[in-house]
PDB file of C-alpha atoms in Angstrom:
ATOM      1  CA  UNK A 296       7.002   3.620  -0.466  1.00 61.00           C
ATOM      2  CA  UNK A 297      10.863   2.116   0.258  1.00 68.00           C
ATOM      3  CA  UNK A 298      12.021   6.537   0.510  1.00 71.00           C
ATOM      4  CA  UNK A 299       9.932   7.058   2.782  1.00 76.00           C
ATOM      5  CA  UNK A 300       7.982   9.731   1.040  1.00 80.00           C
ATOM      6  CA  UNK A 301       4.361  10.345   2.500  1.00 88.00           C
ATOM      7  CA  UNK A 302       3.269  12.701   0.646  1.00 88.00           C
ATOM      8  CA  UNK A 303       4.130  10.898  -3.175  1.00 89.00           C
ATOM      9  CA  UNK A 304       2.936   7.517  -1.852  1.00 92.00           C
ATOM     10  CA  UNK A 305      -0.143   9.457  -0.416  1.00 92.00           C
ATOM     11  CA  UNK A 306      -0.782  11.210  -4.175  1.00 93.00           C
ATOM     12  CA  UNK A 307       0.001   7.480  -6.584  1.00 92.00           C
ATOM     13  CA  UNK A 308      -2.799   5.600  -4.774  1.00 94.00           C
ATOM     14  CA  UNK A 309      -5.585   8.378  -4.701  1.00 95.00           C
ATOM     15  CA  UNK A 310      -5.009   8.615  -8.096  1.00 95.00           C
ATOM     16  CA  UNK A 311      -4.359   5.054  -9.439  1.00 94.00           C
ATOM     17  CA  UNK A 312      -7.488   4.359  -7.122  1.00 95.00           C
ATOM     18  CA  UNK A 313      -9.356   7.704  -9.175  1.00 95.00           C
ATOM     19  CA  UNK A 314      -8.238   5.999 -12.276  1.00 94.00           C
ATOM     20  CA  UNK A 315      -9.040   2.442 -11.570  1.00 93.00           C
ATOM     21  CA  UNK A 316     -12.860   4.211 -10.246  1.00 91.00           C
ATOM     22  CA  UNK A 317     -12.255   5.537 -14.107  1.00 92.00           C
ATOM     23  CA  UNK A 318     -12.357   2.870 -15.650  1.00 91.00           C
ATOM     24  CA  UNK A 319     -15.331   0.928 -14.074  1.00 87.00           C
ATOM     25  CA  UNK A 320     -18.207   0.209 -16.168  1.00 82.00           C
ATOM     26  CA  UNK A 321     -21.708   2.379 -14.852  1.00 77.00           C
ATOM     27  CA  UNK A 322     -24.059  -0.040 -13.466  1.00 68.00           C
ATOM     28  CA  UNK A 323     -27.618   0.399 -14.894  1.00 65.00           C
ATOM     29  CA  UNK A 324     -30.363   0.698 -12.143  1.00 52.00           C
ATOM     30  CA  UNK A 325     -32.454  -1.660 -13.676  1.00 48.00           C
ATOM     31  CA  UNK A 326     -28.744  -4.288 -13.444  1.00 56.00           C
ATOM     32  CA  UNK A 327     -28.832  -3.530 -10.022  1.00 57.00           C
ATOM     33  CA  UNK A 328     -32.139  -4.930  -9.095  1.00 61.00           C
ATOM     34  CA  UNK A 329     -31.555  -8.120 -10.807  1.00 62.00           C
ATOM     35  CA  UNK A 330     -33.392 -11.371 -11.804  1.00 64.00           C
ATOM     36  CA  UNK A 331     -35.716 -13.450 -10.334  1.00 67.00           C
ATOM     37  CA  UNK A 332     -33.492 -15.953  -7.863  1.00 64.00           C
ATOM     38  CA  UNK A 333     -33.787 -18.705 -10.191  1.00 65.00           C
ATOM     39  CA  UNK A 334     -32.149 -16.630 -13.357  1.00 68.00           C
ATOM     40  CA  UNK A 335     -29.738 -15.774 -11.754  1.00 69.00           C
ATOM     41  CA  UNK A 336     -26.325 -15.959 -13.850  1.00 65.00           C
ATOM     42  CA  UNK A 337     -23.842 -19.339 -11.980  1.00 69.00           C
ATOM     43  CA  UNK A 338     -20.657 -19.613 -12.032  1.00 68.00           C
ATOM     44  CA  UNK A 339     -17.278 -17.991 -11.214  1.00 69.00           C
ATOM     45  CA  UNK A 340     -17.588 -14.473 -13.484  1.00 61.00           C
ATOM     46  CA  UNK A 341     -20.623 -14.948 -14.580  1.00 61.00           C
ATOM     47  CA  UNK A 342     -20.950 -12.019 -13.925  1.00 62.00           C
ATOM     48  CA  UNK A 343     -18.305 -10.160 -14.441  1.00 67.00           C
ATOM     49  CA  UNK A 344     -18.430  -6.988 -16.383  1.00 72.00           C
ATOM     50  CA  UNK A 345     -14.858  -5.900 -19.276  1.00 77.00           C
ATOM     51  CA  UNK A 346     -12.947  -2.853 -18.172  1.00 83.00           C
ATOM     52  CA  UNK A 347     -13.421   0.298 -19.765  1.00 86.00           C
ATOM     53  CA  UNK A 348     -10.429   1.203 -21.505  1.00 90.00           C
ATOM     54  CA  UNK A 349      -9.109   5.318 -20.887  1.00 92.00           C
ATOM     55  CA  UNK A 350      -7.027   6.874 -23.531  1.00 92.00           C
ATOM     56  CA  UNK A 351      -3.674   9.120 -22.277  1.00 91.00           C
ATOM     57  CA  UNK A 352      -5.691  11.582 -23.318  1.00 92.00           C
ATOM     58  CA  UNK A 353      -8.354  10.168 -20.630  1.00 93.00           C
ATOM     59  CA  UNK A 354      -6.009   9.503 -17.723  1.00 94.00           C
ATOM     60  CA  UNK A 355      -3.537  12.500 -18.247  1.00 94.00           C
ATOM     61  CA  UNK A 356      -7.120  14.640 -17.280  1.00 95.00           C
ATOM     62  CA  UNK A 357      -7.252  12.320 -13.987  1.00 95.00           C
ATOM     63  CA  UNK A 358      -3.271  12.613 -12.940  1.00 95.00           C
ATOM     64  CA  UNK A 359      -4.178  16.764 -13.858  1.00 95.00           C
ATOM     65  CA  UNK A 360      -7.538  16.593 -11.800  1.00 96.00           C
ATOM     66  CA  UNK A 361      -6.024  15.432  -8.973  1.00 96.00           C
ATOM     67  CA  UNK A 362      -3.182  17.666  -8.803  1.00 96.00           C
ATOM     68  CA  UNK A 363      -5.201  20.379  -9.354  1.00 96.00           C
ATOM     69  CA  UNK A 364      -8.059  18.703  -7.004  1.00 96.00           C
ATOM     70  CA  UNK A 365      -4.960  19.681  -4.300  1.00 96.00           C
ATOM     71  CA  UNK A 366      -3.592  22.758  -5.463  1.00 96.00           C
ATOM     72  CA  UNK A 367      -7.102  23.853  -4.572  1.00 97.00           C
ATOM     73  CA  UNK A 368      -7.632  23.113  -1.854  1.00 95.00           C
ATOM     74  CA  UNK A 369      -3.733  24.030  -0.499  1.00 95.00           C
ATOM     75  CA  UNK A 370      -4.817  27.390  -1.774  1.00 95.00           C
ATOM     76  CA  UNK A 371      -8.129  27.449   0.759  1.00 94.00           C
ATOM     77  CA  UNK A 372      -5.650  26.581   3.261  1.00 93.00           C
ATOM     78  CA  UNK A 373      -4.986  30.214   4.876  1.00 88.00           C
ATOM     79  CA  UNK A 374      -4.230  29.900   8.100  1.00 91.00           C
ATOM     80  CA  UNK A 375      -0.970  29.488   9.849  1.00 91.00           C
ATOM     81  CA  UNK A 376      -2.129  26.525  12.075  1.00 91.00           C
ATOM     82  CA  UNK A 377      -3.502  24.765   8.299  1.00 92.00           C
ATOM     83  CA  UNK A 378       0.505  24.817   6.404  1.00 92.00           C
ATOM     84  CA  UNK A 379       2.021  21.762   7.053  1.00 94.00           C
ATOM     85  CA  UNK A 380      -0.856  20.612   5.382  1.00 93.00           C
ATOM     86  CA  UNK A 381      -0.956  23.066   2.398  1.00 95.00           C
ATOM     87  CA  UNK A 382       2.761  21.986   1.878  1.00 94.00           C
ATOM     88  CA  UNK A 383       1.438  18.679   1.516  1.00 94.00           C
ATOM     89  CA  UNK A 384      -1.132  19.011  -0.629  1.00 95.00           C
ATOM     90  CA  UNK A 385       1.288  21.229  -2.816  1.00 96.00           C
ATOM     91  CA  UNK A 386       3.563  18.768  -2.466  1.00 95.00           C
ATOM     92  CA  UNK A 387       1.494  16.187  -3.734  1.00 95.00           C
ATOM     93  CA  UNK A 388       0.323  17.855  -6.605  1.00 96.00           C
ATOM     94  CA  UNK A 389       4.161  18.263  -7.618  1.00 94.00           C
ATOM     95  CA  UNK A 390       4.198  14.754  -7.282  1.00 93.00           C
ATOM     96  CA  UNK A 391       1.692  14.299  -9.894  1.00 94.00           C
ATOM     97  CA  UNK A 392       2.249  16.898 -12.051  1.00 94.00           C
ATOM     98  CA  UNK A 393       5.567  15.129 -12.805  1.00 91.00           C
ATOM     99  CA  UNK A 394       4.349  12.092 -14.337  1.00 85.00           C
ATOM    100  CA  UNK A 395       1.993  15.082 -16.634  1.00 87.00           C
ATOM    101  CA  UNK A 396       5.584  16.501 -17.474  1.00 81.00           C
ATOM    102  CA  UNK A 397       4.685  16.924 -21.873  1.00 64.00           C
ATOM    103  CA  UNK A 398       1.685  16.978 -22.046  1.00 59.00           C
ATOM    104  CA  UNK A 399       1.219  20.556 -20.413  1.00 52.00           C
ATOM    105  CA  UNK A 400       0.883  22.301 -18.217  1.00 49.00           C
ATOM    106  CA  UNK A 401      -2.770  22.251 -15.071  1.00 46.00           C
TER     107      UNK A 401
END
């Protein structure tokens, strides 16, 4: 952010959000209805659930998928009017791929 690298900030923010979503605990449809009001949990943290922990491989897969999505979108933007957007997507993918050095190719 200090370097004002918009491509890096955008790529990192969305990838962190993807990682955060992957750690979320799935909600069972029955749980979403909840119990009767008188049976509802009370107190701070009463309804909290521990988040899932991602393995290093899981994190790498998510970062690789985020980079791949950007590269695929850039490849579809072939019109000259979209050249700037395609270049930005490739720059964002490059930022993410730098984090994967040593973990194979995308």
